Coordinates of C-alpha atoms in Angstrom, one line a residue:
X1 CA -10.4 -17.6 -18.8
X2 CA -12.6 -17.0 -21.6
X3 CA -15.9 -15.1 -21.5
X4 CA -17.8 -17.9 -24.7
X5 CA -16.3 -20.5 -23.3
X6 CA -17.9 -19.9 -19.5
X7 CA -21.2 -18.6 -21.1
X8 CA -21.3 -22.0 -23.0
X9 CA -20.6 -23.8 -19.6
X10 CA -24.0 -22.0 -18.0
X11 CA -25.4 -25.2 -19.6
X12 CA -29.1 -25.5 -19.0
X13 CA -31.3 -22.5 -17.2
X14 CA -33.2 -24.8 -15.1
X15 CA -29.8 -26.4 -13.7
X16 CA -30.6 -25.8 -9.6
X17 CA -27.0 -25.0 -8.2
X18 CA -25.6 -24.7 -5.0
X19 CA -25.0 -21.0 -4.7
X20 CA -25.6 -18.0 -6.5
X21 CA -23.7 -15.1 -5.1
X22 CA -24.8 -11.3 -6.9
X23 CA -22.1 -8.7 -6.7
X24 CA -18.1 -9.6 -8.4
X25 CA -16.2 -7.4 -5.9
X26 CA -14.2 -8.7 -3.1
X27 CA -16.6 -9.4 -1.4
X28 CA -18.1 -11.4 -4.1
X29 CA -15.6 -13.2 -5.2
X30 CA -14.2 -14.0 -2.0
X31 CA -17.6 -16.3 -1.2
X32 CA -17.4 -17.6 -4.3
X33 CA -14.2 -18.7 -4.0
X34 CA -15.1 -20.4 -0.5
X35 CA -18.3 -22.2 -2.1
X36 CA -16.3 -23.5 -5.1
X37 CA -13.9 -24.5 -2.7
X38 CA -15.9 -26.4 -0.3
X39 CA -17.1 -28.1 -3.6
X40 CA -20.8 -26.1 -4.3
X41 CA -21.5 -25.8 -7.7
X42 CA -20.9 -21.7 -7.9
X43 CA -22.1 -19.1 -10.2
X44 CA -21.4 -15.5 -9.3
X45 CA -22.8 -13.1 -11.4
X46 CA -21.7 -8.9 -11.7
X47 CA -23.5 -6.1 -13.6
X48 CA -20.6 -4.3 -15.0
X49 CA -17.1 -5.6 -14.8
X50 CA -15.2 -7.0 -12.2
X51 CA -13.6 -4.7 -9.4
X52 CA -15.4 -1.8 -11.2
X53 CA -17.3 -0.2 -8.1
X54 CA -15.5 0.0 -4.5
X55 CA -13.0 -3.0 -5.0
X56 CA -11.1 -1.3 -7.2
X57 CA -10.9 2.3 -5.9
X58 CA -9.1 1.3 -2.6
X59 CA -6.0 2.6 -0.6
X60 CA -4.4 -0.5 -2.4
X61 CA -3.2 -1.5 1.7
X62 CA -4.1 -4.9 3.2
X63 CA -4.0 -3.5 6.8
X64 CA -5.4 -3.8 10.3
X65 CA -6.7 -0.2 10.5
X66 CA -4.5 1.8 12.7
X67 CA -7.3 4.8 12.7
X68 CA -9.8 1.5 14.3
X69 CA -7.0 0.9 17.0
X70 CA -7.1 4.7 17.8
X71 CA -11.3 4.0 18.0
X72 CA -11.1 1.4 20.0
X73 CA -12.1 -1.5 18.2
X74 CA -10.2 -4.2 18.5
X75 CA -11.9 -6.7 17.3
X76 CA -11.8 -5.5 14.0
X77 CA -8.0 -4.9 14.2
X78 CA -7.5 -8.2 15.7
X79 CA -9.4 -9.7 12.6
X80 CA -7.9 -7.5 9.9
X81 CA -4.1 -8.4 11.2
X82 CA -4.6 -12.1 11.3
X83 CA -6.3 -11.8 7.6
X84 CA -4.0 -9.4 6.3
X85 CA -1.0 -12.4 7.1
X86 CA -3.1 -14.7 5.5
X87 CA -3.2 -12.5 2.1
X88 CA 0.7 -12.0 2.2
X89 CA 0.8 -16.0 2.3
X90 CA -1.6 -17.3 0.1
X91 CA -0.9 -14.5 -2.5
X92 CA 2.9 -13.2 -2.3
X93 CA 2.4 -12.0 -6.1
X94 CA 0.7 -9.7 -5.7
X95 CA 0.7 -8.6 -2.4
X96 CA 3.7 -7.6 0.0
X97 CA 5.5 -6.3 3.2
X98 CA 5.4 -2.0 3.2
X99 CA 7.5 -0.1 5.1
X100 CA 5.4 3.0 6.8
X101 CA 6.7 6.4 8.7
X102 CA 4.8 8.3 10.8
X103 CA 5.9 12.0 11.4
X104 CA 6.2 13.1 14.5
X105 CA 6.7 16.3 15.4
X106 CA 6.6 16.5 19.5
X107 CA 7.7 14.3 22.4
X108 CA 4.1 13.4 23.1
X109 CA 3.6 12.7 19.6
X110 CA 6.6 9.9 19.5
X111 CA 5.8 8.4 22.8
X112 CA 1.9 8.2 22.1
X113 CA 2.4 6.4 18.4
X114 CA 5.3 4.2 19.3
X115 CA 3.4 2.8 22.1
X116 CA 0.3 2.6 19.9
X117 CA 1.9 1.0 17.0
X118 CA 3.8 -1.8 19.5
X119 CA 0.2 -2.3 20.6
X120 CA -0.4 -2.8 16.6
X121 CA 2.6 -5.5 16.2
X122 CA 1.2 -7.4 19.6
X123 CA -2.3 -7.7 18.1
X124 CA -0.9 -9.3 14.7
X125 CA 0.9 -12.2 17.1
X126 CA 3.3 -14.3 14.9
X127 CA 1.7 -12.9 11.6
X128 CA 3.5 -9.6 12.1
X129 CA 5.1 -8.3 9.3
X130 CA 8.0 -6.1 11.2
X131 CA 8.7 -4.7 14.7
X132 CA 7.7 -0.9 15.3
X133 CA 10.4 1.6 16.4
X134 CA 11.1 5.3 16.9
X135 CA 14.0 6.6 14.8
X136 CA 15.4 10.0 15.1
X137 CA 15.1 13.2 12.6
X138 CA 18.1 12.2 10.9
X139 CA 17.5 8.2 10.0
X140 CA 13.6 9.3 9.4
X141 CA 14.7 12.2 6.6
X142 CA 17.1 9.9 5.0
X143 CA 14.4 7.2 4.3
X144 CA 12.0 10.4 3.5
X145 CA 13.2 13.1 2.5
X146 CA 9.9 14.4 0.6
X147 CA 9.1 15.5 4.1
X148 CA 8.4 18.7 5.2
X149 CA 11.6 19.6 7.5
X150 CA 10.6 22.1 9.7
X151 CA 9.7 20.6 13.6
X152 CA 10.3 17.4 12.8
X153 CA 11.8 15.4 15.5
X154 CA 11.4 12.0 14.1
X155 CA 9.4 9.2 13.4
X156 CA 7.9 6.1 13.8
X157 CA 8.6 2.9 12.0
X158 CA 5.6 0.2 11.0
X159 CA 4.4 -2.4 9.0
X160 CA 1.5 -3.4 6.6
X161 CA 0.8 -5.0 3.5
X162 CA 0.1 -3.2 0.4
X163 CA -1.2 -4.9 -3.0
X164 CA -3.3 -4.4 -6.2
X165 CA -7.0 -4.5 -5.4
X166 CA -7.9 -5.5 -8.7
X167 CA -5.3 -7.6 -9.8
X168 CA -6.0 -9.5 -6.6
X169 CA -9.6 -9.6 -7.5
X170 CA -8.4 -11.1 -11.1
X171 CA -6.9 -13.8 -9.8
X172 CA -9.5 -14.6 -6.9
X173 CA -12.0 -14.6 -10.1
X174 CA -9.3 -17.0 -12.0
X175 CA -9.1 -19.5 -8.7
X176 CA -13.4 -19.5 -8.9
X177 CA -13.3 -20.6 -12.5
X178 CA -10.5 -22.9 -12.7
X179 CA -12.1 -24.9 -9.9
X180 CA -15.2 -25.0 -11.7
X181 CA -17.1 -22.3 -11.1
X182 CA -18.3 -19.6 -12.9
X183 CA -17.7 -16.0 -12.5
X184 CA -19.7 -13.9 -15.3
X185 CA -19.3 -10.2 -16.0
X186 CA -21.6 -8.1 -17.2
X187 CA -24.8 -10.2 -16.3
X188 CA -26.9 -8.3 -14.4
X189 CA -29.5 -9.7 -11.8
X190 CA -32.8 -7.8 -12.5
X191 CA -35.0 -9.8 -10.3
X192 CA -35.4 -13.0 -7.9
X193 CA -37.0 -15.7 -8.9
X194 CA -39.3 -17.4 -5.8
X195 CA -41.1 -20.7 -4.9
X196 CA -44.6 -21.1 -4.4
X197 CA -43.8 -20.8 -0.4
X198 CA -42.6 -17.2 -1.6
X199 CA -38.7 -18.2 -1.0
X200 CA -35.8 -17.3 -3.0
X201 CA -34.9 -20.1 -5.1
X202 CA -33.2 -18.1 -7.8
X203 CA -32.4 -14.7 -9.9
X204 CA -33.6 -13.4 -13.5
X205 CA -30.8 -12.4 -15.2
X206 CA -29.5 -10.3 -18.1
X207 CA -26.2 -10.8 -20.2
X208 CA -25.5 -6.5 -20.9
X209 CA -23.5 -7.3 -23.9
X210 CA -25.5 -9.9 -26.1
X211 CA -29.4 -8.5 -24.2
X212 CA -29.9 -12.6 -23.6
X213 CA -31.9 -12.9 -20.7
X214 CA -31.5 -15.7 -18.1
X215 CA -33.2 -17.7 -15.5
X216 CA -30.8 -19.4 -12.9
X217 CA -32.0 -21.5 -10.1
X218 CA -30.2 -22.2 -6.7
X219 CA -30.3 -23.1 -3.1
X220 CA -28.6 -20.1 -1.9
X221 CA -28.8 -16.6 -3.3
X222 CA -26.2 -14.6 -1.5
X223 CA -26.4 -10.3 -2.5
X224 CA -23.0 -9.0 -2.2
X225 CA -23.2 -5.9 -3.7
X226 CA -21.4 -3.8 -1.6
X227 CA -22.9 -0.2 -2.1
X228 CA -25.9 -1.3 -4.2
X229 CA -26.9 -3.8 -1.4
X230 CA -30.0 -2.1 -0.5
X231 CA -31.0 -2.5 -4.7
X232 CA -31.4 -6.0 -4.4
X233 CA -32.7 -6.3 -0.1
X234 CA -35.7 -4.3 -2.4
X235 CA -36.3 -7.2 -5.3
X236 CA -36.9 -9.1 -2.3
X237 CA -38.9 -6.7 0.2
X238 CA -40.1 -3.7 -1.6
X239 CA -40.8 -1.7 1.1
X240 CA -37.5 -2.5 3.5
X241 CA -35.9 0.9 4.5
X242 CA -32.2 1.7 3.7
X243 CA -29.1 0.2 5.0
X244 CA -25.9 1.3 3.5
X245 CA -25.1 4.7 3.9
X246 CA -21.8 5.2 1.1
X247 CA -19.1 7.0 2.3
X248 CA -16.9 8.5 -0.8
X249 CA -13.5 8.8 -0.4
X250 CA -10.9 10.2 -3.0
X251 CA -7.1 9.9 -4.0
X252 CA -4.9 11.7 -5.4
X253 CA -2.0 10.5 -8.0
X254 CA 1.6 12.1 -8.3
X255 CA 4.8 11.9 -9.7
X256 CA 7.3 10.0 -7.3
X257 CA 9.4 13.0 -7.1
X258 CA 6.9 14.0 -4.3
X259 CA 7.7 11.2 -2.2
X260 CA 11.3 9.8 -3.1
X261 CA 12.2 6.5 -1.4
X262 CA 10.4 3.0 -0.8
X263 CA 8.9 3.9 2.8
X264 CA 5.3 5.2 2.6
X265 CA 4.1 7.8 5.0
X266 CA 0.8 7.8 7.8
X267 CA -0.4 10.8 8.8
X268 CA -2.1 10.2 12.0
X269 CA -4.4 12.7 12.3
X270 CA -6.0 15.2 9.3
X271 CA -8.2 18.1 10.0
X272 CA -11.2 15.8 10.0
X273 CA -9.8 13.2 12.4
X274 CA -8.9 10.5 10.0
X275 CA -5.9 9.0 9.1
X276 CA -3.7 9.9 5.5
X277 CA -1.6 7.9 3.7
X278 CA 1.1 9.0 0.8
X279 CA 2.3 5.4 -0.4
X280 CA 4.2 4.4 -3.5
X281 CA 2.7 2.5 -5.9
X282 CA 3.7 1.2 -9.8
X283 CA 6.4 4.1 -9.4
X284 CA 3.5 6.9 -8.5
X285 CA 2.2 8.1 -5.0
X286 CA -1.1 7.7 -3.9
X287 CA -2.5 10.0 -1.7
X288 CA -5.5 9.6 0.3
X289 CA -8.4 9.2 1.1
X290 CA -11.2 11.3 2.6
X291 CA -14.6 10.6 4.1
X292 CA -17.6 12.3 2.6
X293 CA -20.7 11.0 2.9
X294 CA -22.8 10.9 -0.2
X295 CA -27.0 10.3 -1.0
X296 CA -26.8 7.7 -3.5
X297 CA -24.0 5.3 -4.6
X298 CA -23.1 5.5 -8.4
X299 CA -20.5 3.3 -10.3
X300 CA -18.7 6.1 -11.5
X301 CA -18.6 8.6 -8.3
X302 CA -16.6 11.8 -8.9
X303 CA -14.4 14.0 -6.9
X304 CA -15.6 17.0 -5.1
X305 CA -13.7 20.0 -5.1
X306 CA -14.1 20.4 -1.4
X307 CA -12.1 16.9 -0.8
X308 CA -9.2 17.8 -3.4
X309 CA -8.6 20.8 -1.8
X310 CA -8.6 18.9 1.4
X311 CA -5.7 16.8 0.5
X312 CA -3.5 18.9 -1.0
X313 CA -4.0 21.6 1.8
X314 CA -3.0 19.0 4.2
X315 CA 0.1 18.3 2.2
X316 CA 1.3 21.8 2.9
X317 CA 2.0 20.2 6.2
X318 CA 3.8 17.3 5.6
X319 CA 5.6 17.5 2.3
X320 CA 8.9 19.5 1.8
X321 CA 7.7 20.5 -1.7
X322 CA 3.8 20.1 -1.6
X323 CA 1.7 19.7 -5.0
X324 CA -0.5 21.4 -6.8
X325 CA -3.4 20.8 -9.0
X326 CA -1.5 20.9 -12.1
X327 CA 0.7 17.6 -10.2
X328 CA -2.1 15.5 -10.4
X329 CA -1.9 12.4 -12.2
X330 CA -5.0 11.1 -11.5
X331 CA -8.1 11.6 -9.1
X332 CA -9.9 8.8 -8.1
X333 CA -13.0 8.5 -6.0
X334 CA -14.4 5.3 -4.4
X335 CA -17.6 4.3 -2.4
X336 CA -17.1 2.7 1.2
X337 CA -21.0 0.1 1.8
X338 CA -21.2 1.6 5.7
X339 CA -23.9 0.1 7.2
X340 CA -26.2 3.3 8.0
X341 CA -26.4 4.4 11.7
X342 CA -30.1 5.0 12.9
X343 CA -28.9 8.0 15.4
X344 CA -26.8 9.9 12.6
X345 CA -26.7 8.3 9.6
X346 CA -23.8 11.1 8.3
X347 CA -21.4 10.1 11.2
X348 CA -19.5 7.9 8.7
X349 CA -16.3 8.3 10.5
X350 CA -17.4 6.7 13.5
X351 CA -18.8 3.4 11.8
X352 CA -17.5 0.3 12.0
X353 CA -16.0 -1.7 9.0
X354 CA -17.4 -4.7 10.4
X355 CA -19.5 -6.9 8.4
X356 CA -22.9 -7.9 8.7
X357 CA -24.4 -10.9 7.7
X358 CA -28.4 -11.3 7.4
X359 CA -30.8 -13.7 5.8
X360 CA -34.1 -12.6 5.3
X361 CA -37.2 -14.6 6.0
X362 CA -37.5 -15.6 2.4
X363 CA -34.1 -16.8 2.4
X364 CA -31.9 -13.9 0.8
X365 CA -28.4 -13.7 2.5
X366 CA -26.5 -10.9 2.3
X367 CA -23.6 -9.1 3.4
X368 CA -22.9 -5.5 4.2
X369 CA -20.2 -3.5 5.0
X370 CA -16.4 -5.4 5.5
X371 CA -13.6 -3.7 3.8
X372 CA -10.8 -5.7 1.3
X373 CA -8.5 -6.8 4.0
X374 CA -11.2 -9.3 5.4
X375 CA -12.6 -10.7 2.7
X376 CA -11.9 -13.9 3.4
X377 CA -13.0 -14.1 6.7
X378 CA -16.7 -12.1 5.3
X379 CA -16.9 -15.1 2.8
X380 CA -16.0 -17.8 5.5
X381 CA -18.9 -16.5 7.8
X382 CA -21.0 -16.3 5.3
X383 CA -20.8 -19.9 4.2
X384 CA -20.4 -20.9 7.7
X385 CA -24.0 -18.7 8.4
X386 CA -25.7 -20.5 5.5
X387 CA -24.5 -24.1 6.6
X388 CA -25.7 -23.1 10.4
X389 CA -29.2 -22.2 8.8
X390 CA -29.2 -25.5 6.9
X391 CA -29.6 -24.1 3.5
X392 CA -26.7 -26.1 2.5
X393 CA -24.9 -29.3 3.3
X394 CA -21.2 -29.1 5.4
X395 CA -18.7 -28.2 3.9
X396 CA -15.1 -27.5 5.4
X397 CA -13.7 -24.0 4.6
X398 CA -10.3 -24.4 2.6
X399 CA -9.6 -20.9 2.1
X400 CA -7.4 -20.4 5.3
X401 CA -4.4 -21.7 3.3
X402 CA -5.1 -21.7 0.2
X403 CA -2.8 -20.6 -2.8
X404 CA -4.4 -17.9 -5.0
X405 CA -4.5 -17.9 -9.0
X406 CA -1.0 -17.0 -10.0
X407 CA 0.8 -17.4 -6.0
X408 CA 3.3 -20.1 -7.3
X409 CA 5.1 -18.6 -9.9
X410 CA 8.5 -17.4 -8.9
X411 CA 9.2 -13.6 -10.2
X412 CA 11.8 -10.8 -9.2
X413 CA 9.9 -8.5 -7.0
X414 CA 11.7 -5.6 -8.7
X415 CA 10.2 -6.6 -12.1
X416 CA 6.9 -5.7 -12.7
X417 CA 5.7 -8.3 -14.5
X418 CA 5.4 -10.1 -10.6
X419 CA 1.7 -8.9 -10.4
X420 CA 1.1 -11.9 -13.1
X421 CA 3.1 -14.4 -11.0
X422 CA 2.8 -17.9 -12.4
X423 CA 1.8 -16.0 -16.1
X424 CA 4.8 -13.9 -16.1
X425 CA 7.3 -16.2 -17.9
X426 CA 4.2 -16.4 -20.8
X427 CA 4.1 -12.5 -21.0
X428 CA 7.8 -12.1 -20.6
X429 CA 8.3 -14.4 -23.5
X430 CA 5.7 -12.6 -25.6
X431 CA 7.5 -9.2 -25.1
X432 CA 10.4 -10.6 -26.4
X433 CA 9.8 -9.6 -30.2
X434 CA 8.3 -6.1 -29.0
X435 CA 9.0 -5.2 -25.6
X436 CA 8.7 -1.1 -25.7
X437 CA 5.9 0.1 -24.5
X438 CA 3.1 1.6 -25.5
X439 CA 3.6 5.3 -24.0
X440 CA 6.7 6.6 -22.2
X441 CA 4.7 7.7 -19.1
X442 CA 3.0 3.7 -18.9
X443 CA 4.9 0.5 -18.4
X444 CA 2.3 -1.5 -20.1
X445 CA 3.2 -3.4 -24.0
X446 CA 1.4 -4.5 -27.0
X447 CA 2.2 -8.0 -26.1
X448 CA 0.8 -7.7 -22.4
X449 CA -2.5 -6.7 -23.8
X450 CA -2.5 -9.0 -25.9
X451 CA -2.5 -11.7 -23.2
X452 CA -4.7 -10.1 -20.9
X453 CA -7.5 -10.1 -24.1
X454 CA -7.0 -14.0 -24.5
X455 CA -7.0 -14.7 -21.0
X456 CA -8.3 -12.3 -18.7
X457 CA -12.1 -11.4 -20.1
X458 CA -11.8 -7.7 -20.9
X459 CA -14.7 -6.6 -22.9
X460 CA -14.5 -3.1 -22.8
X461 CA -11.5 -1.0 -23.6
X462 CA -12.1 0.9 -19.8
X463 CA -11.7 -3.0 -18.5
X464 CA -8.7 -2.9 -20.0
X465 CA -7.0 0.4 -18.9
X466 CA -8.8 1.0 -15.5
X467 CA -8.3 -2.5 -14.1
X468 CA -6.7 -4.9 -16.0
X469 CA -4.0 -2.9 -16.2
X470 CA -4.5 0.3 -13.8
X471 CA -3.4 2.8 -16.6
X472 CA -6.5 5.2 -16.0
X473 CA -5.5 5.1 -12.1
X474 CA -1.9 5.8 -12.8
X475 CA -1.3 8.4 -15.7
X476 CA -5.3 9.3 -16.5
X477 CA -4.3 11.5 -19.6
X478 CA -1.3 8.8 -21.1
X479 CA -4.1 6.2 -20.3
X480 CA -6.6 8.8 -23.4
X481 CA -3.7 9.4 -25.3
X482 CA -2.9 5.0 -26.0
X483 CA -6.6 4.3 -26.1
X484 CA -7.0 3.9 -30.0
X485 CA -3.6 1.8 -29.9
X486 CA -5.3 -0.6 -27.0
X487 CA -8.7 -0.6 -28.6
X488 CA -7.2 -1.6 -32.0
X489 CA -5.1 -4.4 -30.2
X490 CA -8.7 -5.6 -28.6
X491 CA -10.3 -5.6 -31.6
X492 CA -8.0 -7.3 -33.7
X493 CA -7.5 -10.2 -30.7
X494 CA -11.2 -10.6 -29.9
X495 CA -12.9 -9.7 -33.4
X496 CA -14.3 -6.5 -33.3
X497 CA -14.8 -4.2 -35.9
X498 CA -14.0 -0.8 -36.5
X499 CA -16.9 0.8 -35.1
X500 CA -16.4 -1.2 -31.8
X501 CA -12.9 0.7 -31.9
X502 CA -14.5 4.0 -32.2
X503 CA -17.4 3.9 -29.8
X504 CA -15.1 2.4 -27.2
X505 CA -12.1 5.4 -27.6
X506 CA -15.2 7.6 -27.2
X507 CA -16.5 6.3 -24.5
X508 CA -13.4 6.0 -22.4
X509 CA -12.0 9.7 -23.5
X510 CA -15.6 10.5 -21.8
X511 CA -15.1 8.4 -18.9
X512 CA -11.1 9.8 -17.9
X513 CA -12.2 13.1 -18.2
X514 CA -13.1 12.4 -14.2
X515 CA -10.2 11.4 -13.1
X516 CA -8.2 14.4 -14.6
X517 CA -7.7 17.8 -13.2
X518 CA -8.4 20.4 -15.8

C-alpha cells in the first residue's frame, strides 16, 4: 500500500465514480469497504491520517455495551453482540476473546450483575464468546489480585472482545485498496461540487502534503466524519443548525503491575453513573473513560484535570495499590459524534450510540453517531439506504463474512507480531538480522518500521508512533525519547531529508507533551 502509487491510480479528475465517502475512521472505512465490495468504484478521502480522530482513541473493546443493557436499550446491545461475533470471525488477528470481572461487594450486588450479565450472554445467541458466572472472593482474587481486598465478596465472570482500533482500521483501509479502491490520507475535502439542479455530484479536494488541489466527481457523496459531521452538513446547507454534540472521554495508561493477570476488570457503576474499565493491553492497563461534554470537537482534544482526577480517585476503590499521577504512562482523550439532544443537549450520558443515517435534499448522505463495534452494520445500512433511494444500482452486501486484510495468516497469539497476521512471517524474517528493539520500555524494531514505511503509508513520524504502531498510547515519553531514531528510519526508507527529520521530532515532542503528566 503505497501513498504515489494510489495517487497515480486517481487517474483523471473528471472520472464520475460510484461513491465518494469523506471521513477515514471506522466509520469511513467501514462503507468503503462495503462499496468496494459490492463492486462500486470507491474513493474515500481523510484530512489527516487515518484513525487519527475518535477511531483511534477508543476503549480498544468490541462489545455490546453492558452500561446500554443497564439503560434499557436493547436494540443496540442486540446489534452490537451479533457484530461484535462477526469482528472476532472475520478478523481473529487482531481481535479476540477477553475475560472480564466485575467486583462485587454485597449480595445484592452479585445477584443483580449475574442475572444482568446472563441477560448479556442470551442476547449474543450462538455468537457468545463465554458463559457468565459468579465466583467466590477466593477464585475472583486469584485471577485479580490488583483488587482492592477489603468487602469484597466476589465477582462476576463475562465476556467481550477486545482489539486494536487502529490496527483494525489499517487493515479495513488495506482490504478497500487491494480490491480496488482507493483510500487517501491527507486529502482534505474543502467543498462540494454541485449540478446545475443544485445536487451533489462531487467534492473539491486538497492533497495537505503536495497543496495539489482536486476535483472528484461521483454518484454518491457519503460525509462520515464522525465529530466534524456538522463541518461538511454546512458546505452543503450553510445555515443547517448543529447536530453532534462531542462527548470527550479520557484514559489513563499504567504499568501492568497495577493490574497483574490476563482478566480485565468492569466497574459497574462510577460516581457519574457510567461504567469503568481497567483492561490489559500490549502488556499496559488502560483505564477508562469518562464522559465530558465539550463545545467544539478538535483533532487533538486534551485531558482535563477534573477527569484525571476522576479516574484515579475512583481507583482508590477498586485497586489494592491505587496510582498516582506520577504512574501514568500515558493520557489519552477521545471525542464520542453524539448526535445532539434538542431537550438537553449536555445529557451525553443518556444518548444513544445508535446511528443515524440522512440524505439531504441535494443528495448528501451522511452518517452520525454509531460507535466501533457496529461499524459494519453503519456501512451496510448505509449502502442499503443509498440503493433504497436509487442513487445507485444493487448491489449485494459481502461484508457479513468477509475476511479482513491480514485474517488468514496463522500467528501465536502470545507473540506480538499477531496484530500483522498474514505479514508477520515478512516482519519476523526482517528482525532476524536486528531483532532488539528500539527502547527497553517499547516492543517495537528497526526492521518493523521499516515495513510499516514501505507498506503501510505513514507520512508523518506521529502516523508512525501514535497509530501504526501505538507507541505514543503506550509509553508517551519512550515514544519522545526513539523519535529521532524512527524519523531517521522514515527518512532514509521514503527519501526525506534532514530537515524533514527535524521538523517532524519537533513536532511530535510538541504533540506527546499532551499525553504526559508533568
Amino acid at each position: 500500500m503505497n501513498r504515489t502509487e494510489l495517487t497515480n491510480r486517481l487517474g483523471n479528475h473528471n472520472h464520475d465514480r460510484d461513491i465518494i465517502v469523506i471521513g477515514g475512521g471506522a466509520t469511513g472505512a467501514g462503507i468503503a469497504l462495503d462499496a468496494v465490495y459490492r463492486n462500486y468504484d470507491t474513493l474515500l478521502l481523510e484530512q489527516e491520517d487515518f484513525g487519527k480522530g475518535t477511531s483511534s482513541r477508543s476503549t480498544k473493546l468490541i462489545h455490546g455495551g453492558v452500561r446500554y443493557l443497564a439503560q434499557g436499550d436493547l436494540v443496540l446491545v442486540f446489534e452490537a453482540l451479533r457484530e461484535r461475533g462477526r469482528i472476532l470471525k472475520n478478523a481473529p488477528h487482531i481481535t479476540f476473546n477477553q475475560q472480564f470481572i466485575v467486583p462485587v461487594y454485597s449480595a445484592w450486588e452479585a445477584i443483580k450483575y449475574t442475572i444482568g450479565l446472563k441477560f448479556y450472554d442470551l442476547l449474543a445467541g450462538k455468537l457468545s464468546l463465554g458463559k457468565s458466572q459468579f465466583i467466590g472472593r477466593s477464585k475472583t482474587l486469584a485471577k485479580m489480585p490488583g483488587l482492592n481486598e477489603k468487602g469484597l465478596l466476589g465477582g462476576v465472570i463475562y465476556h467481550d472482545g477486545q482489539f486494536d482500533d487502529t490496527r483494525l482500521l489499517i487493515d479495513l483501509v488495506r482490504s478497500v485498496n487491494d480490491k480496488g479502491g482507493i483510500c487517501l490520507n491527507y486529502c482534505r475535502v474543502t467543498g462540494l461540487l454541485k449540478d446545475n439542479k443544485g445536487s451533489v455530484c462531487g467534492v473539491r479536494a486538497i492533497d495537505t502534503l503536495t497543496g495539489k488541489e482536486h476535483e472528484f466527481r461521483a454518484k454518491v457523496v457519503v460525509n462520515a466524519t464522525g465529530v466534524f459531521t456538522d463541518d461538511i452538513i454546512r458546505m452543503d446547507q450553510p445555515v443547517m443548525k448543529r447536530t453532534i454534540r462531542p462527548s470527550q472521554g479520557i484514559h489513563l495508561v499504567l504499568d501492568s503491575k497495577f493490574l497483574p493477570g490476563d482478566a480485565s476488570v468492569m466497574i459497574p457503576k462510577t460516581d457519574d453513573g457510567r461504567v469503568l474499565f481497567a483492561i490489559p493491553w500490549y502488556n499496559k492497563v488502560v483505564v477508562g473513560t469518562t464522559d465530558t461534554v465539550v463545545d467544539e470537537a478538535a483533532l487533538e482534544p486534551k485531558a482535563l484535570e477534573k477527569e484525571i482526577d476522576f479516574i484515579l480517585n475512583t481507583t482508590l476503590r477498586y485497586f489494592k495499590v491505587p496510582p498516582q499521577r506520577k504512574d501514568i504512562l500515558t493520557v489519552f482523550a477521545g471525542l464520542r459524534p453524539l448526535v445532539a439532544s434538542p431537550d438537553d443537549p449536555s445529557a451525553t450520558r443518556e444518548l444513544s450510540r445508535r446511528h443515524k443515517i440522512s440524505i439531504s435534499s441535494s443528495g448528501l448522505v451522511t452518517v452520525e453517531g454509531g460507535k466501533w463495534t457496529i461499524y459494519r452494520r453503519m456501512a451496510e445500512d448505509t449502502i442499503d439506504r443509498i440503493i433504497r433511494k436509487g442513487m445507485l444500482q444493487p448491489g449485494t452486501c459481502r461484508t457479513g463474512t468477509l475476511r479482513i486484510y491480514g485474517a488468514d495468516g496463522e500467528w501465536p497469539r502470545n507473540d506480538r507480531l499477531h496484530i500483522y497476521g498474514s505479514d508477520a512471517h515478512e516482519i519476523k524474517k526482517m528482525e532476524e538480522a536486528d531483532p532488539k528493539p528500539l527502547h527497553p520500555d517499547l516492543p517495537y524494531t528497526k526492521a518493523e518500521i521499516t515495513w510499516i514505511c514501505r507498506n503501510e503509508m505513514p507520512q508523518k513520524l506521529e502516523d508512525m508512533l501514535a497509530r501504526r504502531t501505538r507507541s505514543l498510547f503506550l509509553n508517551a515519553r519512550a515514544s519522545v525519547e526513539i523519535a529521532p531514531v524512527v524519523a531517521a528510519i522514515m527518512a532514509s526508507e521514503m527519501g526525506f531529508d534532514g530537515n524533514w527529520q527535524k521538523t517532524q521530532v519537533e513536532e511530535y515532542t510538541k504533540l506527546a507533551a499532551n499525553y504526559i503528566i508533568s
